[in-house]
């Protein structure tokens, strides 16, 4: 396959490789071998694998750090790259685990059809007074689908109580389905948002035997690939409605490809097949949803992470706050998957340990950095919209007062220098949002900058409701 050789001076040079050291075995070994065989960054394997493992756990398991919190194993992941950047081969190394199961399920289903048709024909030829109940048509057990319409998805979920995964080689069709409605406010978008939460979804049909279908506690993991231009068009529509914030992204630098003969060891594949099989078996045997908790040491880690993340949300402009608000959930969801991997085959699961939660937090920190990076690269909002975000941020954060240093420290990637923060605050003052004191004084013949401060005109921020 293709080995990695990064282009010098790539515009995505701030990319940080995925921290595979946080993954338990056999997942870590498989990720490293698959990445070497495909010639792609490990993140291209990790993201779809997270969705696959989450779906393998399904609806049988959730994690809860307290009475009011529950996190299901649901992951929406997207690997970004131009055509020819090994996205599809990477996705196939993960899809294969479900494809083999799907092929077997299809064969089982097909084998039942002749008997069903014979029973149905006999039933129809029997007098109504004595023929009894109509034969039940066989259903096919599903592991994944590629049809991303909600109506088709709900039909499959109705026949598969533990959920189903959406695997699509191109997420363009998924986003396009929402574009039929203005800013995602109608149609499928609200149902998809509910599905990410694991909340009830329902569909009403005008035709067919079943007019209303209701799915409680759905588990729908999603993974796919997407090209940068497609994603750029989707950002404007789906940042504010919350859809974009629920996706976990990986966008490594592009690189030229060279041939290599690396292969995934048979043992690594068999270990992963065994793991997926154990998780699915435990899921299918569960009659009621089991709740896993955190042990005392893990709770201390959770509290620190939760408080830190909430502080970041408070100090962030809105476009950054949207995904950060989902990272609390993702930390728990990742911890649940890591925990299930470590205890695959165990009947009575213990509480999640400190070490497992710390690994989950380490992975979420990577996703936090990568998400902010993707947002900066694909931010297509107007200058007016960006300015509104900054206005609301200042109004919400300090009730209208902020210094250049404080703004820079709030987001050093967006404002890498004091001058970049100063320019933004000065532009707000020029547009009538407040006053900006940026004067200097001389000390021993040298110009010294005073503490540059922007003071907000509160009437301008009423819509921010600070």
Short mmCIF file of C-alpha atoms in Angstrom, two decimals:
data_model
loop_
_atom_site.label_atom_id
_atom_site.label_comp_id
_atom_site.label_asym_id
_atom_site.label_seq_id
_atom_site.Cartn_x
_atom_site.Cartn_y
_atom_site.Cartn_z
CA UNK A 1 0.00 0.00 0.00
CA UNK A 2 1.06 3.62 0.47
CA UNK A 3 3.58 4.86 3.02
CA UNK A 4 3.42 8.29 4.64
CA UNK A 5 5.71 11.02 3.43
CA UNK A 6 4.54 14.44 4.52
CA UNK A 7 4.79 17.46 2.28
CA UNK A 8 7.03 20.19 3.68
CA UNK A 9 5.33 23.47 4.45
CA UNK A 10 1.81 21.99 4.39
CA UNK A 11 -0.87 24.42 5.56
CA UNK A 12 -1.96 21.83 8.12
CA UNK A 13 1.43 21.72 9.82
CA UNK A 14 -0.14 22.23 13.25
CA UNK A 15 -1.59 18.72 13.15
CA UNK A 16 -0.76 16.54 16.17
CA UNK A 17 -0.79 12.75 15.61
CA UNK A 18 -3.40 10.72 17.48
CA UNK A 19 -2.08 9.48 20.88
CA UNK A 20 -2.30 5.72 20.28
CA UNK A 21 -0.64 5.09 23.66
CA UNK A 22 -4.05 5.66 25.27
CA UNK A 23 -5.59 2.70 23.42
CA UNK A 24 -5.77 -0.74 25.08
CA UNK A 25 -4.77 -3.94 23.34
CA UNK A 26 -5.65 -5.46 20.94
CA UNK A 27 -6.92 -2.16 19.51
CA UNK A 28 -3.60 -0.34 19.72
CA UNK A 29 -1.77 -3.09 17.84
CA UNK A 30 -4.42 -3.25 15.13
CA UNK A 31 -4.47 0.53 14.66
CA UNK A 32 -0.69 0.67 14.25
CA UNK A 33 -0.56 -2.28 11.85
CA UNK A 34 -3.53 -1.11 9.77
CA UNK A 35 -2.09 2.42 9.52
CA UNK A 36 1.26 1.03 8.39
CA UNK A 37 -0.38 -1.25 5.83
CA UNK A 38 -2.64 1.44 4.37
CA UNK A 39 0.01 4.14 4.65
CA UNK A 40 -2.20 6.55 6.56
CA UNK A 41 -2.11 8.38 9.88
CA UNK A 42 -3.41 6.27 12.81
CA UNK A 43 -6.34 8.69 13.26
CA UNK A 44 -7.79 7.46 9.94
CA UNK A 45 -8.13 4.01 11.56
CA UNK A 46 -9.01 5.12 15.09
CA UNK A 47 -12.06 7.25 14.26
CA UNK A 48 -14.10 4.67 12.32
CA UNK A 49 -12.95 2.02 14.81
CA UNK A 50 -14.41 4.06 17.69
CA UNK A 51 -17.76 4.07 15.92
CA UNK A 52 -17.48 0.35 15.19
CA UNK A 53 -16.67 -0.55 18.80
CA UNK A 54 -19.40 1.73 20.10
CA UNK A 55 -21.93 -0.04 17.89
CA UNK A 56 -20.62 -3.43 19.00
CA UNK A 57 -21.47 -2.46 22.58
CA UNK A 58 -24.83 -1.15 21.39
CA UNK A 59 -27.80 -0.45 23.62
CA UNK A 60 -26.81 -2.91 26.34
CA UNK A 61 -24.42 -0.60 28.19
CA UNK A 62 -24.21 3.03 29.31
CA UNK A 63 -21.92 4.89 31.71
CA UNK A 64 -23.12 7.25 34.42
CA UNK A 65 -21.09 9.42 36.82
CA UNK A 66 -24.29 10.46 38.62
CA UNK A 67 -28.05 10.11 38.73
CA UNK A 68 -28.72 12.80 36.11
CA UNK A 69 -26.04 11.76 33.62
CA UNK A 70 -25.95 8.88 31.18
CA UNK A 71 -23.63 8.41 28.22
CA UNK A 72 -24.37 5.79 25.53
CA UNK A 73 -21.61 4.39 23.28
CA UNK A 74 -22.48 6.61 20.29
CA UNK A 75 -19.75 8.15 18.14
CA UNK A 76 -20.10 10.18 14.96
CA UNK A 77 -16.73 10.28 13.24
CA UNK A 78 -15.49 11.81 10.00
CA UNK A 79 -12.08 11.49 8.38
CA UNK A 80 -11.29 14.46 6.13
CA UNK A 81 -9.00 14.42 3.13
CA UNK A 82 -8.70 15.09 -0.56
CA UNK A 83 -9.29 12.33 -3.07
CA UNK A 84 -6.38 9.90 -3.02
CA UNK A 85 -5.41 10.44 0.63
CA UNK A 86 -6.12 6.82 1.72
CA UNK A 87 -9.43 7.66 3.41
CA UNK A 88 -11.38 4.85 1.76
CA UNK A 89 -8.76 2.12 2.25
CA UNK A 90 -8.53 3.13 5.92
CA UNK A 91 -12.29 2.93 6.31
CA UNK A 92 -12.34 -0.54 4.73
CA UNK A 93 -9.93 -1.91 7.35
CA UNK A 94 -12.64 -1.21 9.94
CA UNK A 95 -15.77 -1.84 7.89
CA UNK A 96 -14.58 -5.41 7.21
CA UNK A 97 -15.45 -6.49 10.77
CA UNK A 98 -19.10 -5.61 10.25
CA UNK A 99 -19.18 -6.60 6.58
CA UNK A 100 -18.31 -10.20 7.38
CA UNK A 101 -21.12 -10.30 9.96
CA UNK A 102 -23.53 -8.58 7.55
CA UNK A 103 -22.73 -11.11 4.81
CA UNK A 104 -23.46 -14.01 7.17
CA UNK A 105 -26.70 -12.40 8.36
CA UNK A 106 -27.78 -11.94 4.74
CA UNK A 107 -27.11 -15.60 3.95
CA UNK A 108 -29.12 -16.67 7.01
CA UNK A 109 -31.97 -14.42 5.93
CA UNK A 110 -31.96 -15.70 2.36
CA UNK A 111 -32.04 -19.31 3.57
CA UNK A 112 -35.30 -18.64 5.45
CA UNK A 113 -37.16 -17.05 2.53
CA UNK A 114 -38.13 -20.24 0.59
CA UNK A 115 -39.76 -21.78 3.68
CA UNK A 116 -41.54 -18.54 4.46
CA UNK A 117 -42.89 -18.28 0.91
CA UNK A 118 -44.09 -21.89 1.02
CA UNK A 119 -45.80 -21.31 4.38
CA UNK A 120 -47.39 -18.11 3.10
CA UNK A 121 -48.70 -19.83 -0.03
CA UNK A 122 -50.17 -22.63 2.08
CA UNK A 123 -51.75 -20.12 4.43
CA UNK A 124 -53.34 -18.22 1.55
CA UNK A 125 -54.77 -21.43 0.04
CA UNK A 126 -56.37 -22.47 3.34
CA UNK A 127 -59.89 -21.41 4.24
CA UNK A 128 -59.96 -18.31 6.41
CA UNK A 129 -61.97 -20.11 9.08
CA UNK A 130 -59.18 -22.64 9.78
CA UNK A 131 -55.89 -21.20 8.52
CA UNK A 132 -54.76 -19.50 11.74
CA UNK A 133 -52.21 -16.68 12.01
CA UNK A 134 -50.40 -15.39 8.96
CA UNK A 135 -46.75 -16.58 8.77
CA UNK A 136 -44.31 -13.98 10.04
CA UNK A 137 -41.92 -12.72 7.39
CA UNK A 138 -38.24 -13.23 8.38
CA UNK A 139 -36.21 -10.15 9.22
CA UNK A 140 -32.55 -9.69 8.55
CA UNK A 141 -30.21 -8.87 11.40
CA UNK A 142 -28.34 -5.71 10.41
CA UNK A 143 -24.93 -4.48 11.52
CA UNK A 144 -24.56 -1.46 9.25
CA UNK A 145 -26.39 0.50 6.57
CA UNK A 146 -25.30 3.09 4.02
CA UNK A 147 -28.71 4.71 3.48
CA UNK A 148 -28.59 7.90 5.54
CA UNK A 149 -32.27 8.90 5.33
CA UNK A 150 -34.02 8.86 8.69
CA UNK A 151 -37.08 6.99 7.41
CA UNK A 152 -34.94 4.10 6.12
CA UNK A 153 -32.87 4.13 9.30
CA UNK A 154 -35.89 3.95 11.60
CA UNK A 155 -37.24 0.97 9.66
CA UNK A 156 -33.98 -0.92 10.25
CA UNK A 157 -33.87 0.13 13.92
CA UNK A 158 -37.39 -1.17 14.40
CA UNK A 159 -36.14 -4.65 13.51
CA UNK A 160 -32.78 -4.37 15.35
CA UNK A 161 -33.21 -3.49 19.01
CA UNK A 162 -29.49 -3.04 19.68
CA UNK A 163 -29.11 -0.40 16.99
CA UNK A 164 -27.28 -0.19 13.70
CA UNK A 165 -24.23 1.63 12.38
CA UNK A 166 -24.17 4.01 9.43
CA UNK A 167 -21.03 3.55 7.30
CA UNK A 168 -20.74 5.72 4.23
CA UNK A 169 -17.68 6.22 2.09
CA UNK A 170 -18.82 9.76 1.40
CA UNK A 171 -20.64 11.82 4.02
CA UNK A 172 -21.69 14.28 1.31
CA UNK A 173 -25.00 12.43 0.92
CA UNK A 174 -25.66 12.65 4.66
CA UNK A 175 -25.16 16.41 4.71
CA UNK A 176 -27.10 16.82 1.46
CA UNK A 177 -30.11 15.23 3.12
CA UNK A 178 -30.30 18.15 5.52
CA UNK A 179 -29.85 20.77 2.83
CA UNK A 180 -33.43 20.25 1.67
CA UNK A 181 -34.47 22.17 4.76
CA UNK A 182 -33.53 25.69 5.72
CA UNK A 183 -30.60 25.55 8.14
CA UNK A 184 -31.56 22.03 9.13
CA UNK A 185 -34.64 23.22 11.01
CA UNK A 186 -36.98 20.73 9.38
CA UNK A 187 -37.05 17.13 8.36
CA UNK A 188 -34.31 14.78 9.48
CA UNK A 189 -31.97 17.14 11.34
CA UNK A 190 -33.81 17.24 14.71
CA UNK A 191 -34.20 13.46 14.66
CA UNK A 192 -30.49 13.00 14.03
CA UNK A 193 -29.69 15.31 16.94
CA UNK A 194 -31.95 13.17 19.14
CA UNK A 195 -30.27 10.02 17.85
CA UNK A 196 -26.84 11.31 18.92
CA UNK A 197 -28.21 11.79 22.42
CA UNK A 198 -29.71 8.31 22.40
CA UNK A 199 -33.15 9.89 22.82
CA UNK A 200 -36.40 8.63 21.34
CA UNK A 201 -36.98 9.12 17.61
CA UNK A 202 -40.12 8.39 15.64
CA UNK A 203 -41.34 8.48 12.06
CA UNK A 204 -44.88 8.76 10.68
CA UNK A 205 -45.66 7.34 7.24
CA UNK A 206 -48.59 8.07 4.97
CA UNK A 207 -48.46 4.58 3.42
CA UNK A 208 -47.49 1.05 4.42
CA UNK A 209 -48.72 -1.36 7.06
CA UNK A 210 -47.06 0.51 9.90
CA UNK A 211 -48.03 4.17 9.98
CA UNK A 212 -46.06 5.11 13.11
CA UNK A 213 -42.68 3.79 14.27
CA UNK A 214 -41.16 4.79 17.60
CA UNK A 215 -37.61 3.89 18.66
CA UNK A 216 -36.63 4.26 22.32
CA UNK A 217 -32.95 4.50 23.30
CA UNK A 218 -31.59 4.20 19.74
CA UNK A 219 -27.89 3.51 19.28
CA UNK A 220 -26.74 4.80 15.89
CA UNK A 221 -23.02 5.18 15.38
CA UNK A 222 -21.90 6.91 12.21
CA UNK A 223 -18.63 7.05 10.34
CA UNK A 224 -17.51 8.11 6.90
CA UNK A 225 -15.12 10.14 4.81
CA UNK A 226 -15.51 13.64 3.47
CA UNK A 227 -13.55 15.92 1.17
CA UNK A 228 -12.55 19.40 2.35
CA UNK A 229 -14.65 21.31 -0.20
CA UNK A 230 -17.75 19.35 0.76
CA UNK A 231 -17.16 19.96 4.44
CA UNK A 232 -16.57 23.66 3.86
CA UNK A 233 -20.02 23.98 2.28
CA UNK A 234 -21.65 22.08 5.14
CA UNK A 235 -20.09 24.15 7.93
CA UNK A 236 -22.16 27.28 7.34
CA UNK A 237 -25.45 25.36 7.58
CA UNK A 238 -24.72 23.03 10.46
CA UNK A 239 -22.59 24.83 13.05
CA UNK A 240 -25.43 26.70 14.72
CA UNK A 241 -27.93 23.82 14.68
CA UNK A 242 -25.50 21.65 16.65
CA UNK A 243 -25.00 18.93 14.06
CA UNK A 244 -21.40 19.85 13.32
CA UNK A 245 -20.49 19.93 17.03
CA UNK A 246 -21.44 16.28 17.43
CA UNK A 247 -18.88 15.07 14.89
CA UNK A 248 -15.37 13.99 15.80
CA UNK A 249 -12.92 14.90 13.03
CA UNK A 250 -9.44 13.99 11.87
CA UNK A 251 -7.78 16.08 9.16
CA UNK A 252 -4.10 15.11 8.88
CA UNK A 253 -1.78 16.85 6.43
CA UNK A 254 -1.75 15.58 2.87
CA UNK A 255 1.36 13.78 1.69
CA UNK A 256 2.70 12.06 -1.41
CA UNK A 257 2.33 8.29 -1.43
CA UNK A 258 4.95 5.64 -2.02
CA UNK A 259 4.35 1.93 -2.39
CA UNK A 260 4.97 -0.38 0.54
CA UNK A 261 4.36 -4.06 1.15
CA UNK A 262 3.20 -3.84 4.77
CA UNK A 263 0.37 -6.18 5.73
CA UNK A 264 -1.84 -6.49 8.77
CA UNK A 265 -0.78 -9.61 10.64
CA UNK A 266 -3.41 -12.35 10.68
CA UNK A 267 -3.14 -12.50 14.47
CA UNK A 268 -3.99 -8.81 14.78
CA UNK A 269 -7.10 -9.29 12.61
CA UNK A 270 -8.21 -12.38 14.56
CA UNK A 271 -7.75 -10.55 17.87
CA UNK A 272 -9.98 -7.71 16.68
CA UNK A 273 -12.57 -10.12 15.28
CA UNK A 274 -12.64 -11.89 18.65
CA UNK A 275 -13.05 -8.56 20.50
CA UNK A 276 -15.90 -7.38 18.25
CA UNK A 277 -17.55 -10.78 18.61
CA UNK A 278 -17.30 -10.68 22.41
CA UNK A 279 -18.81 -7.19 22.59
CA UNK A 280 -21.67 -8.09 20.25
CA UNK A 281 -22.33 -11.34 22.11
CA UNK A 282 -22.58 -9.51 25.44
CA UNK A 283 -24.88 -6.94 23.81
CA UNK A 284 -27.20 -9.54 22.28
CA UNK A 285 -27.49 -11.47 25.54
CA UNK A 286 -28.41 -8.41 27.61
CA UNK A 287 -32.11 -8.11 28.37
CA UNK A 288 -31.90 -4.78 30.18
CA UNK A 289 -29.51 -1.90 29.74
CA UNK A 290 -26.63 -2.09 32.22
CA UNK A 291 -25.19 1.05 33.79
CA UNK A 292 -21.46 1.25 34.54
CA UNK A 293 -20.28 3.77 37.14
CA UNK A 294 -16.94 5.39 37.99
CA UNK A 295 -14.90 4.31 41.00
CA UNK A 296 -13.91 6.92 43.59
CA UNK A 297 -10.53 7.73 42.02
CA UNK A 298 -12.09 7.99 38.57
CA UNK A 299 -14.75 10.33 39.93
CA UNK A 300 -11.99 12.71 41.07
CA UNK A 301 -10.56 12.68 37.54
CA UNK A 302 -14.03 13.24 36.09
CA UNK A 303 -14.76 16.20 38.36
CA UNK A 304 -11.49 17.92 37.42
CA UNK A 305 -12.07 17.34 33.71
CA UNK A 306 -15.70 18.42 33.84
CA UNK A 307 -14.90 21.66 35.69
CA UNK A 308 -12.00 22.42 33.36
CA UNK A 309 -14.15 21.84 30.29
CA UNK A 310 -16.98 23.99 31.62
CA UNK A 311 -14.51 26.80 32.27
CA UNK A 312 -13.25 26.49 28.68
CA UNK A 313 -16.81 26.67 27.39
CA UNK A 314 -17.40 29.82 29.43
CA UNK A 315 -14.23 31.43 28.13
CA UNK A 316 -14.76 30.46 24.49
CA UNK A 317 -16.45 32.23 21.63
CA UNK A 318 -19.61 30.48 20.47
CA UNK A 319 -18.21 28.55 17.50
CA UNK A 320 -15.63 26.98 19.82
CA UNK A 321 -18.11 26.46 22.65
CA UNK A 322 -20.45 24.32 20.53
CA UNK A 323 -18.17 21.25 20.25
CA UNK A 324 -16.64 21.74 23.70
CA UNK A 325 -20.11 21.32 25.15
CA UNK A 326 -20.19 17.79 23.69
CA UNK A 327 -16.76 16.76 24.96
CA UNK A 328 -18.06 16.00 28.45
CA UNK A 329 -20.24 13.32 26.89
CA UNK A 330 -17.49 12.09 24.61
CA UNK A 331 -15.06 11.68 27.53
CA UNK A 332 -17.54 9.34 29.22
CA UNK A 333 -18.37 7.53 25.98
CA UNK A 334 -14.72 6.92 25.20
CA UNK A 335 -14.15 5.72 28.77
CA UNK A 336 -17.04 3.28 28.34
CA UNK A 337 -15.52 1.83 25.16
CA UNK A 338 -12.03 1.53 26.69
CA UNK A 339 -13.56 -0.14 29.74
CA UNK A 340 -15.57 -2.61 27.65
CA UNK A 341 -12.45 -3.51 25.65
CA UNK A 342 -10.41 -4.18 28.78
CA UNK A 343 -13.18 -6.35 30.26
CA UNK A 344 -14.44 -8.07 27.10
CA UNK A 345 -15.94 -11.42 28.02
CA UNK A 346 -16.48 -10.45 31.67
CA UNK A 347 -20.05 -11.00 32.84
CA UNK A 348 -20.20 -8.51 35.73
CA UNK A 349 -18.35 -5.35 34.79
CA UNK A 350 -16.56 -3.44 37.58
CA UNK A 351 -16.65 0.36 37.90
CA UNK A 352 -14.48 2.35 35.50
CA UNK A 353 -11.02 2.96 36.92
CA UNK A 354 -8.96 6.12 37.24
CA UNK A 355 -6.49 4.85 34.63
CA UNK A 356 -9.23 4.23 32.09
CA UNK A 357 -10.82 7.63 32.59
CA UNK A 358 -7.43 9.35 32.36
CA UNK A 359 -6.83 7.61 29.03
CA UNK A 360 -10.27 8.76 27.83
CA UNK A 361 -9.53 12.34 28.90
CA UNK A 362 -6.20 12.20 27.05
CA UNK A 363 -8.02 11.15 23.88
CA UNK A 364 -10.63 13.91 24.34
CA UNK A 365 -7.85 16.47 24.72
CA UNK A 366 -6.59 15.35 21.30
CA UNK A 367 -10.09 15.68 19.85
CA UNK A 368 -10.42 19.13 21.43
CA UNK A 369 -7.25 20.33 19.69
CA UNK A 370 -8.19 18.68 16.39
CA UNK A 371 -11.75 20.05 16.47
CA UNK A 372 -10.59 23.62 17.07
CA UNK A 373 -8.09 23.21 14.25
CA UNK A 374 -10.77 21.93 11.85
CA UNK A 375 -13.10 24.78 12.85
CA UNK A 376 -10.41 27.36 12.10
CA UNK A 377 -9.62 25.82 8.73
CA UNK A 378 -13.26 25.55 7.61
CA UNK A 379 -14.76 28.67 9.20
CA UNK A 380 -16.69 30.24 6.32
CA UNK A 381 -18.85 32.59 8.37
CA UNK A 382 -19.10 36.23 7.44
CA UNK A 383 -17.00 38.86 9.19
CA UNK A 384 -20.21 40.15 10.74
CA UNK A 385 -21.01 36.74 12.26
CA UNK A 386 -17.47 36.38 13.61
CA UNK A 387 -17.66 39.86 15.10
CA UNK A 388 -20.97 39.02 16.77
CA UNK A 389 -19.34 35.99 18.39
CA UNK A 390 -16.54 38.15 19.78
CA UNK A 391 -19.02 40.74 21.05
CA UNK A 392 -21.04 38.08 22.87
CA UNK A 393 -17.90 36.47 24.21
CA UNK A 394 -16.73 39.71 25.80
CA UNK A 395 -20.18 40.51 27.13
CA UNK A 396 -20.60 37.05 28.63
CA UNK A 397 -17.08 36.65 29.99
CA UNK A 398 -16.34 39.83 31.89
CA UNK A 399 -19.55 41.80 31.51
CA UNK A 400 -17.96 44.02 28.95
CA UNK A 401 -14.28 44.47 29.80
CA UNK A 402 -11.29 42.60 28.43
CA UNK A 403 -7.60 43.27 27.93
CA UNK A 404 -5.49 42.36 24.92
CA UNK A 405 -3.63 39.80 27.00
CA UNK A 406 -6.86 38.23 28.28
CA UNK A 407 -8.23 37.87 24.76
CA UNK A 408 -4.98 36.35 23.52
CA UNK A 409 -4.85 33.91 26.46
CA UNK A 410 -8.46 32.88 25.88
CA UNK A 411 -7.53 31.37 22.50
CA UNK A 412 -3.84 31.47 21.68
CA UNK A 413 -4.41 29.58 18.42
CA UNK A 414 -6.93 32.09 17.13
CA UNK A 415 -4.96 35.04 18.54
CA UNK A 416 -1.33 33.85 18.34
CA UNK A 417 0.11 37.32 19.03
CA UNK A 418 -0.89 40.32 21.08
CA UNK A 419 -1.16 42.31 17.86
CA UNK A 420 -3.76 39.92 16.43
CA UNK A 421 -5.90 40.34 19.58
CA UNK A 422 -5.34 44.10 19.54
CA UNK A 423 -6.51 44.38 15.93
CA UNK A 424 -9.75 42.53 16.73
CA UNK A 425 -10.53 44.72 19.75
CA UNK A 426 -9.68 47.90 17.88
CA UNK A 427 -12.04 46.87 15.07
CA UNK A 428 -14.87 46.43 17.61
CA UNK A 429 -14.22 49.95 18.92
CA UNK A 430 -14.16 51.40 15.39
CA UNK A 431 -17.54 49.75 14.72
CA UNK A 432 -19.08 51.38 17.77
CA UNK A 433 -19.20 48.43 20.18
CA UNK A 434 -17.09 50.13 22.85
CA UNK A 435 -13.90 52.01 23.57
CA UNK A 436 -10.36 50.72 23.31
CA UNK A 437 -7.56 52.30 25.37
CA UNK A 438 -4.32 51.36 23.66
CA UNK A 439 -2.09 54.34 24.49
CA UNK A 440 1.61 54.31 25.32
CA UNK A 441 3.84 56.32 27.59
CA UNK A 442 7.59 56.98 27.59
CA UNK A 443 9.89 55.68 30.33
CA UNK A 444 13.59 56.47 30.14
CA UNK A 445 13.16 57.37 26.50
CA UNK A 446 11.43 54.08 25.62
CA UNK A 447 7.80 53.69 24.53
CA UNK A 448 5.89 51.45 27.00
CA UNK A 449 2.46 49.92 26.30
CA UNK A 450 -0.13 50.37 29.05
CA UNK A 451 -2.55 47.54 29.87
CA UNK A 452 -4.58 47.74 26.65
CA UNK A 453 -8.25 47.39 27.57
CA UNK A 454 -11.52 47.25 25.66
CA UNK A 455 -14.63 48.55 27.44
CA UNK A 456 -17.92 47.37 26.08
CA UNK A 457 -21.01 49.56 25.51
CA UNK A 458 -23.50 47.29 27.27
CA UNK A 459 -26.48 48.26 25.10
CA UNK A 460 -24.69 46.72 22.14
CA UNK A 461 -24.71 43.29 23.74
CA UNK A 462 -28.35 42.94 24.77
CA UNK A 463 -28.91 40.01 22.38
CA UNK A 464 -26.11 38.10 24.12
CA UNK A 465 -28.11 38.17 27.38
CA UNK A 466 -25.11 38.51 29.65
#
